[in-house]
GROMACS .gro file of C-alpha atoms in nm:
model
  209
    1UNK     CA    1   1.637  -1.269  -7.368
    2UNK     CA    2   1.924  -1.146  -7.438
    3UNK     CA    3   2.235  -0.975  -7.278
    4UNK     CA    4   2.406  -0.729  -7.480
    5UNK     CA    5   2.717  -0.565  -7.325
    6UNK     CA    6   2.961  -0.303  -7.442
    7UNK     CA    7   3.326  -0.311  -7.460
    8UNK     CA    8   3.581  -0.011  -7.402
    9UNK     CA    9   3.279   0.289  -7.385
   10UNK     CA   10   3.506   0.433  -7.107
   11UNK     CA   11   3.821   0.636  -7.241
   12UNK     CA   12   4.027   0.595  -6.901
   13UNK     CA   13   3.975   0.251  -6.883
   14UNK     CA   14   4.055   0.142  -7.205
   15UNK     CA   15   4.400   0.365  -7.147
   16UNK     CA   16   4.449   0.131  -6.846
   17UNK     CA   17   4.404  -0.209  -7.082
   18UNK     CA   18   4.555  -0.071  -7.398
   19UNK     CA   19   4.825   0.191  -7.283
   20UNK     CA   20   4.676   0.433  -7.509
   21UNK     CA   21   4.328   0.623  -7.510
   22UNK     CA   22   4.173   0.407  -7.757
   23UNK     CA   23   3.819   0.538  -7.910
   24UNK     CA   24   3.606   0.350  -8.117
   25UNK     CA   25   3.456   0.484  -8.410
   26UNK     CA   26   3.188   0.250  -8.326
   27UNK     CA   27   3.038   0.052  -7.989
   28UNK     CA   28   3.200  -0.287  -7.960
   29UNK     CA   29   2.934  -0.501  -7.904
   30UNK     CA   30   2.913  -0.871  -7.746
   31UNK     CA   31   2.669  -1.093  -7.592
   32UNK     CA   32   2.623  -1.313  -7.291
   33UNK     CA   33   2.366  -1.606  -7.226
   34UNK     CA   34   2.101  -1.625  -7.005
   35UNK     CA   35   2.272  -1.876  -6.815
   36UNK     CA   36   2.546  -1.601  -6.720
   37UNK     CA   37   2.287  -1.431  -6.550
   38UNK     CA   38   2.331  -1.361  -6.155
   39UNK     CA   39   2.096  -1.180  -5.928
   40UNK     CA   40   1.897  -1.156  -5.624
   41UNK     CA   41   2.235  -1.138  -5.403
   42UNK     CA   42   2.289  -1.506  -5.505
   43UNK     CA   43   2.662  -1.554  -5.462
   44UNK     CA   44   2.941  -1.528  -5.758
   45UNK     CA   45   3.145  -1.868  -5.767
   46UNK     CA   46   3.467  -1.784  -5.911
   47UNK     CA   47   3.576  -2.041  -6.163
   48UNK     CA   48   3.907  -2.047  -6.051
   49UNK     CA   49   3.991  -2.277  -6.378
   50UNK     CA   50   3.959  -2.003  -6.563
   51UNK     CA   51   4.258  -1.746  -6.464
   52UNK     CA   52   4.250  -1.440  -6.317
   53UNK     CA   53   3.882  -1.298  -6.290
   54UNK     CA   54   3.800  -0.935  -6.251
   55UNK     CA   55   3.488  -0.745  -6.165
   56UNK     CA   56   3.357  -0.464  -6.406
   57UNK     CA   57   3.099  -0.207  -6.261
   58UNK     CA   58   2.872  -0.088  -6.518
   59UNK     CA   59   2.495   0.077  -6.552
   60UNK     CA   60   2.268  -0.179  -6.680
   61UNK     CA   61   1.929  -0.069  -6.839
   62UNK     CA   62   1.585  -0.259  -6.897
   63UNK     CA   63   1.480  -0.328  -7.227
   64UNK     CA   64   1.079  -0.263  -7.185
   65UNK     CA   65   0.916  -0.270  -7.541
   66UNK     CA   66   0.959  -0.457  -7.855
   67UNK     CA   67   1.182  -0.255  -8.134
   68UNK     CA   68   1.386  -0.226  -8.430
   69UNK     CA   69   1.571  -0.021  -8.620
   70UNK     CA   70   1.502   0.309  -8.337
   71UNK     CA   71   1.593   0.644  -8.412
   72UNK     CA   72   1.843   0.777  -8.089
   73UNK     CA   73   1.573   1.037  -8.049
   74UNK     CA   74   1.290   0.780  -7.955
   75UNK     CA   75   1.532   0.541  -7.829
   76UNK     CA   76   1.464   0.666  -7.437
   77UNK     CA   77   1.144   0.517  -7.461
   78UNK     CA   78   1.246   0.149  -7.465
   79UNK     CA   79   1.388   0.137  -7.108
   80UNK     CA   80   1.213   0.158  -6.821
   81UNK     CA   81   1.469   0.042  -6.555
   82UNK     CA   82   1.829   0.083  -6.425
   83UNK     CA   83   2.074  -0.065  -6.216
   84UNK     CA   84   2.405  -0.177  -6.139
   85UNK     CA   85   2.577  -0.480  -6.259
   86UNK     CA   86   2.913  -0.642  -6.317
   87UNK     CA   87   3.083  -0.802  -6.584
   88UNK     CA   88   3.269  -1.056  -6.481
   89UNK     CA   89   3.562  -1.107  -6.702
   90UNK     CA   90   3.868  -1.387  -6.727
   91UNK     CA   91   4.116  -1.126  -6.780
   92UNK     CA   92   4.435  -1.345  -6.890
   93UNK     CA   93   4.184  -1.536  -7.087
   94UNK     CA   94   4.026  -1.293  -7.251
   95UNK     CA   95   4.362  -1.146  -7.395
   96UNK     CA   96   4.511  -1.503  -7.509
   97UNK     CA   97   4.191  -1.517  -7.742
   98UNK     CA   98   4.229  -1.150  -7.852
   99UNK     CA   99   4.612  -1.242  -7.905
  100UNK     CA  100   4.470  -1.522  -8.140
  101UNK     CA  101   4.216  -1.348  -8.343
  102UNK     CA  102   3.930  -1.565  -8.139
  103UNK     CA  103   3.610  -1.443  -7.995
  104UNK     CA  104   3.580  -1.357  -7.618
  105UNK     CA  105   3.275  -1.576  -7.526
  106UNK     CA  106   3.492  -1.808  -7.294
  107UNK     CA  107   3.615  -1.513  -7.101
  108UNK     CA  108   3.312  -1.328  -7.100
  109UNK     CA  109   2.969  -1.542  -7.107
  110UNK     CA  110   3.052  -1.792  -6.858
  111UNK     CA  111   2.771  -1.899  -6.600
  112UNK     CA  112   2.693  -1.593  -6.336
  113UNK     CA  113   2.951  -1.361  -6.524
  114UNK     CA  114   2.665  -1.105  -6.542
  115UNK     CA  115   2.552  -0.991  -6.198
  116UNK     CA  116   2.251  -0.752  -6.174
  117UNK     CA  117   2.138  -0.604  -5.869
  118UNK     CA  118   1.787  -0.394  -5.780
  119UNK     CA  119   1.603  -0.223  -6.078
  120UNK     CA  120   1.551   0.159  -5.975
  121UNK     CA  121   1.237   0.227  -6.221
  122UNK     CA  122   1.243   0.536  -6.423
  123UNK     CA  123   0.950   0.709  -6.614
  124UNK     CA  124   1.160   0.771  -6.961
  125UNK     CA  125   0.940   1.012  -7.124
  126UNK     CA  126   0.951   1.256  -6.826
  127UNK     CA  127   1.321   1.247  -6.783
  128UNK     CA  128   1.537   1.514  -6.848
  129UNK     CA  129   1.842   1.479  -7.118
  130UNK     CA  130   2.113   1.509  -6.778
  131UNK     CA  131   1.926   1.283  -6.569
  132UNK     CA  132   1.887   0.995  -6.801
  133UNK     CA  133   2.277   1.035  -6.938
  134UNK     CA  134   2.456   1.074  -6.574
  135UNK     CA  135   2.462   0.823  -6.306
  136UNK     CA  136   2.712   0.785  -6.090
  137UNK     CA  137   2.808   0.437  -6.014
  138UNK     CA  138   3.075   0.289  -5.726
  139UNK     CA  139   3.184  -0.065  -5.641
  140UNK     CA  140   3.327  -0.188  -5.313
  141UNK     CA  141   3.472  -0.487  -5.277
  142UNK     CA  142   3.549  -0.579  -4.841
  143UNK     CA  143   3.449  -0.188  -4.763
  144UNK     CA  144   3.660  -0.027  -4.993
  145UNK     CA  145   3.593   0.171  -5.274
  146UNK     CA  146   3.724   0.003  -5.605
  147UNK     CA  147   3.563   0.192  -5.889
  148UNK     CA  148   3.409   0.522  -5.906
  149UNK     CA  149   3.263   0.642  -6.241
  150UNK     CA  150   2.960   0.869  -6.404
  151UNK     CA  151   2.783   0.755  -6.724
  152UNK     CA  152   2.855   1.115  -6.853
  153UNK     CA  153   3.161   0.988  -6.946
  154UNK     CA  154   3.078   0.731  -7.162
  155UNK     CA  155   3.191   0.775  -7.525
  156UNK     CA  156   2.835   0.643  -7.671
  157UNK     CA  157   2.539   0.713  -7.430
  158UNK     CA  158   2.219   0.521  -7.376
  159UNK     CA  159   2.028   0.616  -7.600
  160UNK     CA  160   2.317   0.591  -7.846
  161UNK     CA  161   2.399   0.240  -7.782
  162UNK     CA  162   2.008   0.155  -7.786
  163UNK     CA  163   1.952   0.273  -8.163
  164UNK     CA  164   2.307   0.108  -8.243
  165UNK     CA  165   2.208  -0.199  -8.141
  166UNK     CA  166   1.863  -0.187  -8.277
  167UNK     CA  167   1.985  -0.137  -8.623
  168UNK     CA  168   2.060  -0.543  -8.597
  169UNK     CA  169   1.915  -0.684  -8.323
  170UNK     CA  170   1.596  -0.652  -8.252
  171UNK     CA  171   1.528  -0.583  -7.873
  172UNK     CA  172   1.217  -0.731  -7.679
  173UNK     CA  173   1.113  -0.643  -7.309
  174UNK     CA  174   1.359  -0.787  -7.070
  175UNK     CA  175   1.655  -0.785  -7.300
  176UNK     CA  176   1.972  -0.582  -7.089
  177UNK     CA  177   2.207  -0.388  -7.154
  178UNK     CA  178   2.513  -0.360  -6.975
  179UNK     CA  179   2.678  -0.032  -7.082
  180UNK     CA  180   3.089  -0.047  -7.036
  181UNK     CA  181   3.292   0.022  -6.730
  182UNK     CA  182   3.467   0.309  -6.574
  183UNK     CA  183   3.816   0.255  -6.493
  184UNK     CA  184   3.941   0.074  -6.160
  185UNK     CA  185   3.853  -0.305  -6.287
  186UNK     CA  186   4.010  -0.544  -6.042
  187UNK     CA  187   4.059  -0.915  -5.998
  188UNK     CA  188   3.790  -1.091  -5.733
  189UNK     CA  189   3.857  -1.360  -5.493
  190UNK     CA  190   3.643  -1.594  -5.256
  191UNK     CA  191   3.564  -1.434  -4.994
  192UNK     CA  192   3.535  -1.126  -5.120
  193UNK     CA  193   3.221  -0.878  -5.027
  194UNK     CA  194   3.079  -0.665  -5.306
  195UNK     CA  195   2.860  -0.382  -5.264
  196UNK     CA  196   2.745  -0.149  -5.580
  197UNK     CA  197   2.563   0.209  -5.518
  198UNK     CA  198   2.370   0.368  -5.818
  199UNK     CA  199   2.400   0.762  -5.752
  200UNK     CA  200   2.343   0.743  -5.349
  201UNK     CA  201   2.131   0.437  -5.340
  202UNK     CA  202   2.315   0.106  -5.258
  203UNK     CA  203   2.101  -0.186  -5.522
  204UNK     CA  204   2.374  -0.443  -5.521
  205UNK     CA  205   2.518  -0.678  -5.273
  206UNK     CA  206   2.680  -1.040  -5.313
  207UNK     CA  207   2.948  -1.275  -5.176
  208UNK     CA  208   3.220  -1.468  -5.380
  209UNK     CA  209   3.279  -1.813  -5.304
   0.00000   0.00000   0.00000
């Protein structure tokens, strides 16, 4: 299983991080190992040795068939479920690595850094474009909503991402795609309680330790 992640896919989040409405000409793709996966409501153990750890709430897509070089018009056939996930990021470490021109893996791919909620099954072939490309995401920390975004604001939509990634990597059943985070990221601490909603359905809930 491969975990694909997309960086800087919402303009307002980019502005918050970089003080400018930076828009990449192509999707920013990075990967996490399967040891990063956190599911089933298991607790997230905050790796305090990595410095400030931030949540990034994202729509996560589950790949359902083998594919390579997928045209965008057929990309909707290659996933069968979506959920809310958290791309945990060691922000200070990421900034240090980026400043030195080094890869992000230590800041993005540590154990437990890819939390996912309960899957919502979909039927891609009968979805309308509006439904497929528009989902509301919300995250609450200790009962307070801290992120509230919509995938309609993504710079590169789901189908475009699947097509783009498949030009380089063979997609396999069970691979995951984290599609980027809207604005509002912030730090997590031990004893925090996180809850995530996809549209109006709560699909994610766990504690930090």
